[in-house]
XYZ file of C-alpha atoms in Angstrom:
66
model
C -44.376 -25.314 41.067
C -42.993 -25.049 37.569
C -39.838 -23.483 36.208
C -40.928 -22.307 32.367
C -39.788 -19.510 30.310
C -42.147 -16.048 28.820
C -42.840 -18.736 25.215
C -43.891 -21.459 26.892
C -45.724 -20.345 28.500
C -49.611 -20.634 27.718
C -51.144 -19.859 31.299
C -54.629 -17.941 30.697
C -55.012 -17.093 34.510
C -54.351 -13.376 33.435
C -56.345 -10.535 35.352
C -58.534 -8.974 33.425
C -60.563 -5.460 34.417
C -60.497 -2.012 34.220
C -57.507 -0.431 35.224
C -59.561 1.012 38.060
C -60.066 -2.165 39.413
C -56.088 -3.738 38.929
C -54.512 -0.640 40.477
C -56.291 -1.559 43.262
C -55.437 -5.404 43.822
C -52.070 -3.938 42.978
C -52.522 -1.370 46.043
C -53.809 -4.356 48.842
C -50.386 -6.425 47.914
C -48.011 -2.979 48.147
C -50.873 -2.292 51.553
C -49.309 -5.744 52.688
C -45.866 -6.142 51.531
C -45.242 -3.130 53.944
C -46.852 -4.667 56.139
C -45.098 -7.582 56.100
C -41.436 -5.865 56.534
C -42.147 -4.529 59.424
C -41.285 -0.677 57.822
C -43.110 2.375 58.414
C -45.546 3.657 55.682
C -43.378 6.422 53.706
C -45.238 9.512 54.332
C -44.210 11.897 52.926
C -45.400 14.050 50.757
C -45.783 14.271 46.552
C -42.952 16.924 45.869
C -40.491 15.254 48.580
C -40.341 12.289 47.385
C -37.580 10.415 45.125
C -37.601 10.010 41.829
C -35.234 10.410 39.026
C -35.937 12.099 36.027
C -34.532 10.319 33.075
C -33.627 12.128 29.541
C -34.369 9.946 26.580
C -31.460 11.566 25.408
C -28.976 10.973 27.787
C -26.641 9.025 28.914
C -27.848 6.106 30.527
C -24.393 4.405 32.659
C -25.173 4.320 35.712
C -21.976 3.854 36.521
C -21.393 7.737 36.332
C -23.793 8.464 39.171
C -21.598 6.179 42.095
């Protein structure tokens, strides 16, 4: 392991492939992370999913939400 900056990183070990395959790889990592966390897998419906709408012209201060 070594510490570098993005400007210094010349690695070519990026994974190339169709978007569907890349999403499938991330999905597998997500499943593994949930399994290692010991927490139950979320089972809410799409309409109940947590989320937040940020409009382009809205102030970006998070402090006002606390």
